[in-house]
């Protein structure tokens, strides 16, 4: 269960997203250079402070914690809005904190907290997140980071290599950014190529430890997003079956469809529990965190994929048309299943 304060946060974010009709705006936003509604992001930051939640108070944040940030990720996931919450306010901010570089934290994080600065974490190689796409030669970078969130719009690039974490100005010589086509049109992904680009090293933390922690945070955040999206799919399906008439009856009255929607509900509630458990375990650095995140990643991915497919089936032919949102959720489900890699079961020590 979440606390009363956390529920108030969820209600505030959901209310603002509804007021802005964020879901209806994703089709217009996905064709723009930004890929999202900047006014929506500004309001989320200014009125609710979503970007400041997991940033310590000494760096301009609220110091609330990771679970609160992931609750916001889940609410945004209900609408598919591609605002810079996951890529910048969660992964970007956490990468800077993990560097242990207090000067960089003081310089970068206040802007993230107020929503005026966007970070993009550059990490994956062409084959995915099990390899680094960029290598460092001293403080000069070479290579290409793939599948970067917020890559083309970020004010600062945070590059993870096998020799450390680096900060790069995206306008510097030797940096090329390009948006790439993705199966999920509501999620902007990019490739960023570094050709002898000058970089500033951040801290001395072990890059393998940073990568391991960031991957767990990414999987826990995706689990939260998947739960939010699955909840909306279930609600939309139930509402549709209450109004769609076939054979002289609303289709929601048919026992077979009731059973299918009951199964959707069970999957959603189970996924919600595992996602929350993973977020809390990460925040508390619990010994079970690796296992909890693995369970959440696998279960929430399966739940969202199944529920998105059932949403298509129970809506019928209308759900595969461009005008209907169901196919966008279906594509997001398949995209999320691959984003940040597929987890292997962690070793369990007795």
CSV table of C-alpha atoms in Angstrom, one decimal:
chain,number,residue,atom,x,y,z
A,1,UNK,CA,0.0,0.0,0.0
A,2,UNK,CA,1.1,3.6,-0.6
A,3,UNK,CA,1.0,6.3,2.0
A,4,UNK,CA,-1.6,9.1,2.2
A,5,UNK,CA,1.0,11.6,1.0
A,6,UNK,CA,2.0,9.3,-1.9
A,7,UNK,CA,-1.7,9.0,-2.9
A,8,UNK,CA,-2.1,12.7,-2.9
A,9,UNK,CA,0.9,12.9,-5.2
A,10,UNK,CA,-0.7,10.4,-7.6
A,11,UNK,CA,-4.0,12.3,-7.5
A,12,UNK,CA,-2.3,15.6,-8.3
A,13,UNK,CA,-0.4,14.2,-11.2
A,14,UNK,CA,-3.4,12.3,-12.6
A,15,UNK,CA,-5.6,15.4,-12.2
A,16,UNK,CA,-3.1,17.6,-14.1
A,17,UNK,CA,-2.7,15.0,-16.9
A,18,UNK,CA,-6.5,14.8,-17.2
A,19,UNK,CA,-6.9,18.6,-17.2
A,20,UNK,CA,-4.2,18.9,-20.0
A,21,UNK,CA,-5.8,15.9,-21.8
A,22,UNK,CA,-2.3,14.5,-22.2
A,23,UNK,CA,-3.5,11.3,-23.9
A,24,UNK,CA,-5.2,13.2,-26.7
A,25,UNK,CA,-2.1,15.3,-27.2
A,26,UNK,CA,0.4,12.5,-27.8
A,27,UNK,CA,-0.4,12.2,-31.5
A,28,UNK,CA,0.4,15.8,-32.2
A,29,UNK,CA,3.5,15.7,-30.0
A,30,UNK,CA,5.0,12.7,-31.5
A,31,UNK,CA,5.4,14.4,-34.9
A,32,UNK,CA,7.3,17.4,-33.4
A,33,UNK,CA,11.0,17.9,-32.8
A,34,UNK,CA,10.5,17.7,-29.1
A,35,UNK,CA,8.3,14.7,-29.1
A,36,UNK,CA,6.2,15.9,-26.2
A,37,UNK,CA,4.1,18.8,-25.0
A,38,UNK,CA,6.6,21.3,-23.3
A,39,UNK,CA,3.7,23.1,-21.5
A,40,UNK,CA,2.6,19.9,-20.0
A,41,UNK,CA,6.1,19.2,-18.7
A,42,UNK,CA,6.5,22.7,-17.4
A,43,UNK,CA,3.2,22.4,-15.4
A,44,UNK,CA,4.2,19.0,-14.0
A,45,UNK,CA,7.5,20.5,-12.8
A,46,UNK,CA,6.1,23.8,-11.6
A,47,UNK,CA,2.8,22.8,-10.0
A,48,UNK,CA,3.7,19.3,-8.7
A,49,UNK,CA,7.5,19.3,-8.7
A,50,UNK,CA,7.8,15.8,-10.3
A,51,UNK,CA,11.4,16.3,-11.5
A,52,UNK,CA,12.5,17.3,-8.0
A,53,UNK,CA,11.2,14.3,-6.1
A,54,UNK,CA,14.2,12.0,-6.0
A,55,UNK,CA,16.8,14.8,-6.0
A,56,UNK,CA,18.3,15.6,-2.5
A,57,UNK,CA,17.4,18.9,-0.9
A,58,UNK,CA,21.0,20.1,-1.0
A,59,UNK,CA,20.8,20.0,-4.8
A,60,UNK,CA,17.5,21.8,-5.1
A,61,UNK,CA,15.2,18.8,-4.9
A,62,UNK,CA,12.5,17.6,-2.5
A,63,UNK,CA,14.4,14.6,-1.2
A,64,UNK,CA,11.3,12.5,-1.3
A,65,UNK,CA,12.7,9.4,-2.8
A,66,UNK,CA,12.8,7.0,-5.7
A,67,UNK,CA,9.4,5.3,-5.0
A,68,UNK,CA,7.7,8.7,-5.4
A,69,UNK,CA,9.4,9.4,-8.7
A,70,UNK,CA,8.3,6.0,-10.0
A,71,UNK,CA,4.7,6.6,-8.9
A,72,UNK,CA,4.8,9.6,-11.2
A,73,UNK,CA,6.4,7.5,-14.0
A,74,UNK,CA,3.4,5.2,-13.6
A,75,UNK,CA,0.9,8.0,-13.9
A,76,UNK,CA,2.6,9.4,-17.0
A,77,UNK,CA,2.6,5.8,-18.4
A,78,UNK,CA,-1.2,5.8,-18.3
A,79,UNK,CA,-1.2,8.5,-21.0
A,80,UNK,CA,2.0,7.5,-22.9
A,81,UNK,CA,3.1,11.1,-22.7
A,82,UNK,CA,6.9,11.1,-23.6
A,83,UNK,CA,7.9,13.9,-21.2
A,84,UNK,CA,11.5,13.8,-19.9
A,85,UNK,CA,10.6,12.1,-16.6
A,86,UNK,CA,12.0,8.6,-17.2
A,87,UNK,CA,15.1,9.5,-19.3
A,88,UNK,CA,16.1,12.8,-17.6
A,89,UNK,CA,14.5,13.3,-14.1
A,90,UNK,CA,14.9,9.6,-13.1
A,91,UNK,CA,17.8,8.0,-15.1
A,92,UNK,CA,19.8,11.2,-15.8
A,93,UNK,CA,19.5,12.5,-12.2
A,94,UNK,CA,20.4,9.2,-10.7
A,95,UNK,CA,23.4,8.8,-13.0
A,96,UNK,CA,24.8,12.1,-11.8
A,97,UNK,CA,24.1,11.2,-8.1
A,98,UNK,CA,25.8,7.8,-8.6
A,99,UNK,CA,28.9,9.5,-10.0
A,100,UNK,CA,29.6,10.8,-6.5
A,101,UNK,CA,30.8,14.1,-8.1
A,102,UNK,CA,29.5,16.8,-5.7
A,103,UNK,CA,30.5,19.6,-8.1
A,104,UNK,CA,28.5,18.1,-10.9
A,105,UNK,CA,25.6,17.5,-8.6
A,106,UNK,CA,25.6,21.1,-7.5
A,107,UNK,CA,25.9,22.4,-11.1
A,108,UNK,CA,23.4,20.0,-12.9
A,109,UNK,CA,20.8,18.8,-10.5
A,110,UNK,CA,19.1,22.1,-9.6
A,111,UNK,CA,18.1,22.7,-13.2
A,112,UNK,CA,16.8,19.1,-13.5
A,113,UNK,CA,14.7,19.6,-10.3
A,114,UNK,CA,13.0,22.8,-11.6
A,115,UNK,CA,12.5,21.3,-15.1
A,116,UNK,CA,14.8,23.8,-17.0
A,117,UNK,CA,17.5,21.3,-17.8
A,118,UNK,CA,17.2,17.9,-19.5
A,119,UNK,CA,19.8,15.1,-19.3
A,120,UNK,CA,20.2,12.1,-21.6
A,121,UNK,CA,22.0,9.0,-20.5
A,122,UNK,CA,24.1,7.5,-23.4
A,123,UNK,CA,24.9,3.9,-22.7
A,124,UNK,CA,23.9,1.1,-25.0
A,125,UNK,CA,25.8,-0.4,-27.9
A,126,UNK,CA,24.1,-1.6,-31.1
A,127,UNK,CA,23.4,-5.0,-29.4
A,128,UNK,CA,21.8,-3.4,-26.4
A,129,UNK,CA,22.6,-2.5,-22.8
A,130,UNK,CA,24.9,-5.4,-22.1
A,131,UNK,CA,27.7,-3.5,-23.8
A,132,UNK,CA,28.8,0.1,-23.9
A,133,UNK,CA,28.4,1.9,-27.1
A,134,UNK,CA,31.0,4.6,-26.4
A,135,UNK,CA,34.6,4.2,-25.4
A,136,UNK,CA,36.8,6.8,-23.7
A,137,UNK,CA,40.4,7.7,-24.6
A,138,UNK,CA,41.3,9.9,-21.7
A,139,UNK,CA,38.7,12.6,-21.9
A,140,UNK,CA,37.9,12.1,-25.5
A,141,UNK,CA,34.9,9.9,-26.6
A,142,UNK,CA,34.5,7.7,-29.6
A,143,UNK,CA,31.5,5.5,-30.7
A,144,UNK,CA,27.8,5.5,-30.9
A,145,UNK,CA,25.2,5.3,-28.1
A,146,UNK,CA,22.0,3.6,-29.2
A,147,UNK,CA,18.4,3.8,-27.9
A,148,UNK,CA,18.9,7.0,-26.0
A,149,UNK,CA,15.9,8.6,-24.3
A,150,UNK,CA,15.6,12.4,-24.8
A,151,UNK,CA,18.8,12.3,-26.8
A,152,UNK,CA,18.0,14.9,-29.4
A,153,UNK,CA,16.5,17.4,-27.0
A,154,UNK,CA,18.8,17.1,-24.0
A,155,UNK,CA,20.8,20.0,-22.7
A,156,UNK,CA,23.5,17.8,-21.3
A,157,UNK,CA,24.7,14.3,-22.3
A,158,UNK,CA,25.8,11.8,-19.5
A,159,UNK,CA,27.9,9.1,-21.1
A,160,UNK,CA,28.5,5.8,-19.5
A,161,UNK,CA,31.6,3.9,-20.7
A,162,UNK,CA,33.6,1.0,-19.4
A,163,UNK,CA,36.2,3.5,-18.0
A,164,UNK,CA,33.8,5.9,-16.3
A,165,UNK,CA,31.0,8.4,-16.5
A,166,UNK,CA,31.4,11.6,-18.6
A,167,UNK,CA,29.5,14.8,-19.2
A,168,UNK,CA,29.4,16.1,-22.7
A,169,UNK,CA,28.0,19.3,-24.2
A,170,UNK,CA,25.7,18.2,-27.1
A,171,UNK,CA,26.7,21.2,-29.2
A,172,UNK,CA,30.4,20.3,-28.9
A,173,UNK,CA,32.5,19.4,-32.0
A,174,UNK,CA,32.4,15.7,-32.7
A,175,UNK,CA,28.8,15.1,-31.4
A,176,UNK,CA,26.1,14.0,-33.8
A,177,UNK,CA,22.5,13.4,-32.7
A,178,UNK,CA,19.8,11.8,-34.8
A,179,UNK,CA,16.3,10.5,-34.0
A,180,UNK,CA,15.7,6.9,-35.2
A,181,UNK,CA,12.5,5.2,-36.2
A,182,UNK,CA,11.0,2.9,-33.6
A,183,UNK,CA,8.1,0.5,-33.5
A,184,UNK,CA,6.5,2.6,-30.7
A,185,UNK,CA,5.9,6.1,-32.3
A,186,UNK,CA,5.0,7.6,-28.9
A,187,UNK,CA,8.6,7.0,-27.6
A,188,UNK,CA,11.4,9.0,-29.1
A,189,UNK,CA,14.7,7.2,-29.4
A,190,UNK,CA,17.9,8.5,-30.8
A,191,UNK,CA,21.5,7.6,-31.7
A,192,UNK,CA,24.3,9.8,-30.6
A,193,UNK,CA,27.7,9.4,-32.2
A,194,UNK,CA,30.9,10.8,-30.7
A,195,UNK,CA,33.9,11.3,-33.0
A,196,UNK,CA,36.7,12.6,-30.8
A,197,UNK,CA,34.3,14.6,-28.7
A,198,UNK,CA,35.7,16.4,-25.6
A,199,UNK,CA,34.2,15.1,-22.4
A,200,UNK,CA,34.4,15.9,-18.7
A,201,UNK,CA,34.9,13.0,-16.3
A,202,UNK,CA,32.3,12.7,-13.5
A,203,UNK,CA,33.7,11.3,-10.3
A,204,UNK,CA,35.6,8.1,-9.9
A,205,UNK,CA,32.9,5.6,-9.2
A,206,UNK,CA,33.1,2.1,-10.7
A,207,UNK,CA,31.3,2.2,-14.0
A,208,UNK,CA,30.2,-1.5,-13.7
A,209,UNK,CA,28.5,-0.6,-10.4
A,210,UNK,CA,26.9,2.4,-11.9
A,211,UNK,CA,25.6,0.4,-14.8
A,212,UNK,CA,24.2,-2.3,-12.5
A,213,UNK,CA,22.4,0.2,-10.3
A,214,UNK,CA,21.1,2.2,-13.3
A,215,UNK,CA,19.8,-0.9,-15.0
A,216,UNK,CA,17.9,-1.8,-11.9
A,217,UNK,CA,16.4,1.7,-11.6
A,218,UNK,CA,15.5,1.6,-15.3
A,219,UNK,CA,13.7,-1.8,-14.9
A,220,UNK,CA,11.9,-0.7,-11.8
A,221,UNK,CA,10.8,2.5,-13.6
A,222,UNK,CA,9.6,0.6,-16.7
A,223,UNK,CA,7.6,-1.7,-14.4
A,224,UNK,CA,5.9,1.3,-12.9
A,225,UNK,CA,5.2,2.7,-16.4
A,226,UNK,CA,3.8,-0.7,-17.5
A,227,UNK,CA,1.5,-0.9,-14.5
A,228,UNK,CA,0.1,2.6,-15.2
A,229,UNK,CA,-0.5,1.8,-18.9
A,230,UNK,CA,-2.0,-1.6,-18.1
A,231,UNK,CA,-4.4,0.0,-15.6
A,232,UNK,CA,-5.6,2.4,-18.3
A,233,UNK,CA,-6.0,-0.4,-20.8
A,234,UNK,CA,-8.2,-2.4,-18.4
A,235,UNK,CA,-10.3,0.6,-17.5
A,236,UNK,CA,-10.8,1.5,-21.2
A,237,UNK,CA,-11.8,-2.1,-22.0
A,238,UNK,CA,-14.3,-2.3,-19.2
A,239,UNK,CA,-15.8,1.0,-20.2
A,240,UNK,CA,-16.1,-0.1,-23.9
A,241,UNK,CA,-17.7,-3.4,-23.1
A,242,UNK,CA,-20.4,-1.6,-21.1
A,243,UNK,CA,-21.5,0.4,-24.1
A,244,UNK,CA,-20.8,-1.9,-27.1
A,245,UNK,CA,-24.0,-3.8,-28.1
A,246,UNK,CA,-23.9,-7.1,-30.0
A,247,UNK,CA,-26.7,-9.7,-30.4
A,248,UNK,CA,-29.0,-7.3,-28.6
A,249,UNK,CA,-26.9,-7.2,-25.4
A,250,UNK,CA,-23.9,-5.1,-24.2
A,251,UNK,CA,-20.9,-7.4,-24.7
A,252,UNK,CA,-19.7,-6.8,-21.2
A,253,UNK,CA,-22.7,-9.0,-20.0
A,254,UNK,CA,-21.3,-12.1,-21.7
A,255,UNK,CA,-19.7,-14.5,-19.2
A,256,UNK,CA,-16.7,-15.3,-21.4
A,257,UNK,CA,-15.8,-11.6,-21.6
A,258,UNK,CA,-16.3,-11.1,-17.9
A,259,UNK,CA,-13.8,-13.9,-17.2
A,260,UNK,CA,-11.2,-12.4,-19.6
A,261,UNK,CA,-11.5,-9.0,-17.9
A,262,UNK,CA,-11.3,-10.6,-14.5
A,263,UNK,CA,-8.0,-12.2,-15.6
A,264,UNK,CA,-6.8,-8.7,-16.8
A,265,UNK,CA,-7.6,-7.3,-13.4
A,266,UNK,CA,-5.7,-10.0,-11.6
A,267,UNK,CA,-2.7,-9.5,-13.8
A,268,UNK,CA,-2.8,-5.7,-13.2
A,269,UNK,CA,-3.1,-5.9,-9.4
A,270,UNK,CA,-0.3,-8.5,-9.2
A,271,UNK,CA,2.0,-6.4,-11.4
A,272,UNK,CA,1.2,-3.3,-9.3
A,273,UNK,CA,2.3,-5.1,-6.1
A,274,UNK,CA,5.6,-6.3,-7.6
A,275,UNK,CA,6.4,-2.9,-9.1
A,276,UNK,CA,5.9,-1.2,-5.7
A,277,UNK,CA,7.9,-3.8,-3.9
A,278,UNK,CA,10.8,-3.3,-6.4
A,279,UNK,CA,10.8,0.5,-6.0
A,280,UNK,CA,10.9,0.2,-2.2
A,281,UNK,CA,13.6,-2.4,-2.2
A,282,UNK,CA,15.8,-0.2,-4.4
A,283,UNK,CA,15.2,2.9,-2.3
A,284,UNK,CA,16.1,1.0,0.9
A,285,UNK,CA,19.0,-0.9,-0.8
A,286,UNK,CA,17.4,-4.1,0.4
A,287,UNK,CA,19.5,-7.4,0.1
A,288,UNK,CA,16.5,-8.7,-2.0
A,289,UNK,CA,16.6,-5.7,-4.4
A,290,UNK,CA,18.1,-7.6,-7.3
A,291,UNK,CA,15.5,-10.4,-7.1
A,292,UNK,CA,12.6,-7.9,-6.5
A,293,UNK,CA,13.5,-5.9,-9.5
A,294,UNK,CA,13.9,-9.0,-11.7
A,295,UNK,CA,10.4,-10.2,-10.6
A,296,UNK,CA,8.9,-6.8,-11.3
A,297,UNK,CA,10.6,-6.5,-14.7
A,298,UNK,CA,9.4,-10.0,-15.8
A,299,UNK,CA,5.9,-9.9,-14.3
A,300,UNK,CA,5.0,-6.4,-15.4
A,301,UNK,CA,6.3,-6.9,-18.9
A,302,UNK,CA,4.2,-10.1,-19.2
A,303,UNK,CA,1.2,-8.4,-17.7
A,304,UNK,CA,1.2,-5.3,-19.8
A,305,UNK,CA,1.8,-7.3,-23.0
A,306,UNK,CA,-1.1,-9.6,-22.2
A,307,UNK,CA,-3.4,-6.9,-21.2
A,308,UNK,CA,-2.6,-4.7,-24.3
A,309,UNK,CA,-3.3,-7.7,-26.5
A,310,UNK,CA,-6.6,-8.4,-24.7
A,311,UNK,CA,-7.5,-4.7,-25.1
A,312,UNK,CA,-7.1,-5.1,-28.9
A,313,UNK,CA,-9.2,-8.3,-28.9
A,314,UNK,CA,-12.0,-7.0,-26.7
A,315,UNK,CA,-12.3,-3.8,-28.7
A,316,UNK,CA,-12.5,-5.6,-32.0
A,317,UNK,CA,-11.5,-4.2,-35.3
A,318,UNK,CA,-11.7,-0.6,-34.2
A,319,UNK,CA,-8.6,-1.1,-31.9
A,320,UNK,CA,-6.2,-1.6,-34.8
A,321,UNK,CA,-7.2,1.7,-36.6
A,322,UNK,CA,-4.8,4.6,-36.4
A,323,UNK,CA,-7.5,6.7,-34.7
A,324,UNK,CA,-7.8,4.4,-31.7
A,325,UNK,CA,-5.4,4.5,-28.8
A,326,UNK,CA,-5.4,0.7,-28.2
A,327,UNK,CA,-2.8,0.0,-30.8
A,328,UNK,CA,-0.5,2.7,-29.4
A,329,UNK,CA,-0.6,0.9,-26.0
A,330,UNK,CA,0.1,-2.4,-27.8
A,331,UNK,CA,3.2,-0.9,-29.5
A,332,UNK,CA,4.4,0.6,-26.2
A,333,UNK,CA,4.0,-2.8,-24.5
A,334,UNK,CA,6.3,-4.5,-27.1
A,335,UNK,CA,8.7,-1.6,-27.0
A,336,UNK,CA,9.0,-1.6,-23.2
A,337,UNK,CA,9.6,-5.4,-23.3
A,338,UNK,CA,12.9,-4.7,-25.0
A,339,UNK,CA,13.9,-1.3,-23.6
A,340,UNK,CA,17.0,-1.5,-21.3
A,341,UNK,CA,17.4,-5.2,-22.1
A,342,UNK,CA,15.9,-8.5,-21.1
A,343,UNK,CA,16.8,-9.6,-17.5
A,344,UNK,CA,18.4,-12.8,-16.6
A,345,UNK,CA,17.5,-14.3,-13.3
A,346,UNK,CA,19.9,-13.0,-10.6
A,347,UNK,CA,22.0,-15.5,-8.6
A,348,UNK,CA,20.4,-16.2,-5.2
A,349,UNK,CA,22.9,-16.8,-2.4
A,350,UNK,CA,21.9,-18.9,0.6
